[in-house]
Coordinates of C-alpha atoms in Angstrom, one line a residue:
Chain A
G240 CA -45.9 -31.0 -1.9
E241 CA -44.9 -34.5 -3.2
S242 CA -41.3 -35.4 -2.6
V243 CA -38.6 -37.7 -3.7
G244 CA -36.5 -39.1 -0.9
L245 CA -33.4 -41.2 -0.5
H246 CA -33.0 -43.8 2.2
L247 CA -29.4 -43.3 3.1
P248 CA -27.3 -40.1 3.0
T249 CA -24.0 -42.0 2.8
L250 CA -23.1 -45.4 1.3
S251 CA -19.6 -46.8 1.6
V252 CA -18.6 -49.8 -0.5
Q253 CA -15.4 -51.7 -1.4
E254 CA -13.9 -51.1 -4.7
G255 CA -15.0 -53.8 -7.1
D256 CA -18.2 -54.5 -5.2
N257 CA -21.6 -53.7 -6.5
S258 CA -23.5 -50.6 -5.2
I259 CA -27.2 -50.1 -4.8
I260 CA -28.6 -46.7 -4.2
N261 CA -32.3 -46.5 -3.4
C262 CA -34.9 -43.8 -3.8
A263 CA -38.6 -43.6 -2.8
Y264 CA -41.1 -41.4 -4.4
S265 CA -44.6 -40.5 -3.3
N266 CA -46.3 -39.2 -6.4
S267 CA -48.0 -41.9 -8.4
A268 CA -48.4 -39.4 -11.2
S269 CA -44.6 -39.3 -11.9
D270 CA -43.9 -40.8 -15.2
Y271 CA -40.2 -40.2 -15.8
F272 CA -37.2 -40.7 -13.6
I273 CA -33.5 -39.8 -13.9
W274 CA -30.4 -40.7 -12.0
Y275 CA -27.7 -38.1 -11.8
K276 CA -24.1 -38.2 -10.6
Q277 CA -22.6 -35.0 -9.1
E278 CA -18.9 -34.7 -8.4
S279 CA -17.5 -32.0 -6.3
G280 CA -17.6 -28.6 -8.0
K281 CA -19.5 -29.9 -11.0
G282 CA -23.0 -29.9 -12.3
P283 CA -25.1 -33.1 -12.2
Q284 CA -24.2 -35.6 -14.8
F285 CA -27.0 -37.6 -16.5
I286 CA -26.5 -41.3 -15.9
I287 CA -29.6 -43.1 -16.9
D288 CA -33.4 -42.6 -17.1
I289 CA -36.5 -44.7 -17.1
R290 CA -40.1 -44.2 -17.9
S291 CA -43.0 -45.4 -16.0
N292 CA -43.9 -48.0 -18.6
M293 CA -40.7 -49.9 -17.9
D294 CA -39.4 -51.8 -14.9
K295 CA -35.8 -52.0 -15.7
R296 CA -33.2 -50.3 -17.9
Q297 CA -29.6 -51.1 -18.3
G298 CA -26.6 -48.9 -19.3
Q299 CA -22.9 -49.4 -19.1
R300 CA -22.3 -50.8 -15.6
V301 CA -25.5 -49.3 -14.4
T302 CA -29.0 -50.6 -14.0
V303 CA -32.1 -48.7 -12.9
L304 CA -35.0 -50.6 -11.5
L305 CA -38.5 -49.1 -11.0
N306 CA -41.1 -50.7 -8.8
K307 CA -44.3 -48.7 -9.3
T308 CA -46.2 -50.8 -6.8
V309 CA -44.2 -49.5 -3.9
K310 CA -43.0 -46.3 -5.6
H311 CA -39.3 -47.3 -5.4
L312 CA -36.4 -46.6 -7.7
S313 CA -32.9 -48.0 -7.4
L314 CA -29.6 -47.5 -9.2
Q315 CA -27.2 -50.4 -9.3
I316 CA -23.6 -49.8 -10.2
A317 CA -21.6 -52.9 -11.0
A318 CA -17.9 -53.3 -10.0
T319 CA -17.6 -49.9 -8.5
Q320 CA -14.5 -47.9 -9.2
P321 CA -12.8 -45.0 -7.4
G322 CA -14.3 -42.7 -10.1
D323 CA -17.8 -43.6 -9.0
S324 CA -17.3 -41.7 -5.8
A325 CA -19.8 -38.8 -6.0
V326 CA -23.3 -37.8 -4.8
Y327 CA -26.1 -39.5 -6.6
F328 CA -29.5 -37.9 -7.0
C329 CA -32.7 -39.4 -8.2
A330 CA -35.1 -37.0 -9.9
E331 CA -38.7 -37.3 -11.0
N332 CA -40.8 -35.5 -13.6
V333 CA -44.4 -35.3 -12.5
G334 CA -46.9 -35.7 -15.2
G335 CA -47.7 -32.4 -16.9
A336 CA -44.7 -30.6 -15.5
D337 CA -41.3 -30.3 -17.2
G338 CA -39.0 -29.4 -14.3
L339 CA -37.5 -32.1 -12.2
T340 CA -38.1 -32.7 -8.5
F341 CA -34.9 -34.0 -6.9
G342 CA -34.3 -36.3 -4.0
K343 CA -31.9 -35.4 -1.2
G344 CA -28.8 -37.3 -2.6
T345 CA -26.7 -40.2 -1.5
H346 CA -22.9 -39.8 -1.1
L347 CA -21.2 -42.9 -2.5
I348 CA -17.8 -43.5 -1.0
I349 CA -15.6 -46.2 -2.6
Q350 CA -13.2 -47.8 -0.1
P351 CA -9.9 -49.1 -1.6
Chain B
S868 CA -26.4 -34.6 -25.2
A869 CA -25.5 -30.9 -25.3
V870 CA -22.6 -28.8 -24.3
I871 CA -23.8 -26.2 -21.8
S872 CA -21.7 -23.3 -20.5
Q873 CA -22.3 -20.8 -17.8
K874 CA -20.8 -17.5 -17.0
P875 CA -19.5 -16.6 -14.5
S876 CA -18.3 -19.9 -13.0
R877 CA -18.2 -18.2 -9.6
D878 CA -18.5 -14.8 -8.0
I879 CA -18.3 -13.1 -4.7
C880 CA -20.8 -10.2 -4.4
Q881 CA -21.8 -7.7 -1.8
R882 CA -25.3 -7.7 -0.4
G883 CA -27.8 -5.4 -2.1
T884 CA -26.2 -5.9 -5.5
S885 CA -27.4 -8.0 -8.4
L886 CA -25.7 -10.6 -10.6
T887 CA -26.7 -11.9 -14.0
I888 CA -25.7 -15.5 -14.9
Q889 CA -25.6 -16.5 -18.5
C890 CA -26.3 -20.0 -19.9
Q891 CA -25.3 -20.9 -23.4
V892 CA -26.1 -24.2 -25.2
D893 CA -24.4 -25.4 -28.3
S894 CA -27.6 -26.5 -30.0
Q895 CA -31.2 -25.4 -30.1
V896 CA -33.3 -26.8 -27.3
T897 CA -37.0 -26.6 -26.5
M898 CA -36.8 -26.2 -22.7
M899 CA -34.4 -24.5 -20.4
F900 CA -34.5 -24.4 -16.7
W901 CA -32.9 -22.7 -13.7
Y902 CA -32.1 -24.5 -10.4
R903 CA -30.6 -23.6 -7.1
Q904 CA -28.5 -25.8 -5.0
Q905 CA -27.8 -24.5 -1.6
P906 CA -24.6 -25.7 0.2
G907 CA -24.8 -29.4 0.9
Q908 CA -28.3 -29.6 -0.4
S909 CA -30.2 -31.0 -3.3
L910 CA -31.4 -29.1 -6.3
T911 CA -34.5 -27.0 -6.3
L912 CA -36.2 -25.8 -9.5
I913 CA -36.5 -22.0 -9.7
A914 CA -38.2 -21.5 -13.0
T915 CA -38.7 -22.6 -16.6
A916 CA -37.2 -20.2 -19.0
N917 CA -39.7 -19.8 -21.9
Q918 CA -38.5 -18.5 -25.2
G919 CA -40.4 -15.4 -26.2
S920 CA -42.6 -15.2 -23.1
E921 CA -42.3 -14.7 -19.4
A922 CA -40.6 -17.4 -17.3
T923 CA -42.8 -19.8 -15.2
Y924 CA -41.7 -19.7 -11.6
E925 CA -42.0 -22.4 -8.9
S926 CA -43.6 -21.7 -5.6
G927 CA -41.3 -19.6 -3.4
F928 CA -39.6 -17.9 -6.3
V929 CA -40.7 -14.6 -7.9
I930 CA -39.8 -12.6 -10.9
D931 CA -38.7 -9.5 -9.0
K932 CA -36.0 -11.5 -7.2
F933 CA -35.0 -13.8 -10.1
P934 CA -35.8 -12.2 -13.4
I935 CA -35.1 -14.5 -16.3
S936 CA -34.6 -13.9 -20.0
R937 CA -34.6 -16.3 -22.9
P938 CA -34.2 -14.4 -26.2
N939 CA -33.6 -17.5 -28.4
L940 CA -33.4 -21.3 -28.3
T941 CA -29.8 -21.4 -27.2
F942 CA -29.4 -18.7 -24.5
S943 CA -30.9 -17.7 -21.2
T944 CA -30.0 -15.5 -18.3
L945 CA -30.9 -15.5 -14.6
T946 CA -30.5 -12.4 -12.5
V947 CA -30.2 -12.7 -8.7
S948 CA -31.4 -9.3 -7.5
N949 CA -30.8 -7.4 -4.3
M950 CA -28.7 -10.2 -3.0
S951 CA -28.4 -11.3 0.6
P952 CA -26.2 -13.9 2.2
E953 CA -29.1 -16.4 2.0
D954 CA -28.7 -16.2 -1.8
S955 CA -25.3 -17.9 -1.5
S956 CA -25.8 -21.0 -3.6
I957 CA -24.9 -22.8 -6.8
Y958 CA -27.1 -21.8 -9.6
L959 CA -27.5 -24.2 -12.5
C960 CA -29.1 -24.1 -15.8
S961 CA -30.4 -27.3 -17.5
V962 CA -31.8 -28.1 -20.9
E963 CA -34.3 -30.6 -22.1
M964 CA -33.3 -32.0 -25.5
T965 CA -35.9 -31.6 -28.2
G966 CA -38.0 -34.7 -28.3
G967 CA -35.8 -36.5 -25.9
G968 CA -37.0 -35.6 -22.4
E969 CA -33.5 -36.0 -20.9
Q970 CA -32.3 -33.0 -19.0
Y971 CA -28.6 -32.0 -19.0
F972 CA -27.0 -29.5 -16.6
G973 CA -24.4 -26.8 -17.0
P974 CA -21.4 -26.7 -14.7
G975 CA -23.1 -24.2 -12.3
T976 CA -22.3 -20.8 -11.0
R977 CA -21.1 -20.7 -7.4
L978 CA -22.3 -17.4 -5.8
T979 CA -21.2 -16.2 -2.5
V980 CA -22.8 -13.1 -1.0
T981 CA -21.0 -11.2 1.7

C-alpha cells in the first residue's frame, strides 16, 4: 500500500544548532500530517500537525513545512536541546481513513 | 489533549496464553485506536475501536487474534490471544479528540512472550 518514509534513520546535531527532519509521502490523497516525538519507554508525544491546505505551521521552537508538489514534509527544531533527543515519526491520515500511517522514524541525537 | 492510561504497563507471558490490555481516557472521545510497535520499529495500526459495534481491523489483523471491546466513550480493551513470541511488541492505544483530529497516545504496554 501507500507508505510514508523517512530519508535518514539517524540524525546527529550539535546542541544549540537547528535540526531538520525530513519525510516523504507517496499518497496524494493524504490530507493531514502529524509529527510525533517518542522517548525511550514512552508513547509517542504529539508535537505539531498540519493540514493539506497549509504550507507551513509554527509551534514553540518547531516548524512543520509541507510541500505537496513533491510530497515532502519536514520538521524543523530550533536551537536543539538535550531533551530533544528522541525518535521522531511523521504520520499521515489518508483521506477517508481515521487511523494513521507512520513513517519509519528518525533518531535525533544531540551532541554536547 | 487527553490523559490516557494503559494497564498493564508491561507483562511477560507464556506462549499460548492471552492478555487483555486496558485503555482508559479521562474524557469522552469519538475515536480510539490500537497500534502495535515491534522492537525498534515504527507503529502499525491494528484496528479502530468502535463504540457500540465491532472494531474495524486493518489488513493483516483479525478479530480472533486481537478481539477489541469498546463499551463506552472513555474505555477500550485489546486482547492478544494465543500468544507466540512474534507477538512480543509494545501495544499502544490512541484517541482522536472530538472535533480536533489530533491523535494522542497512551504510554504503551510492553509485552514479552516466552
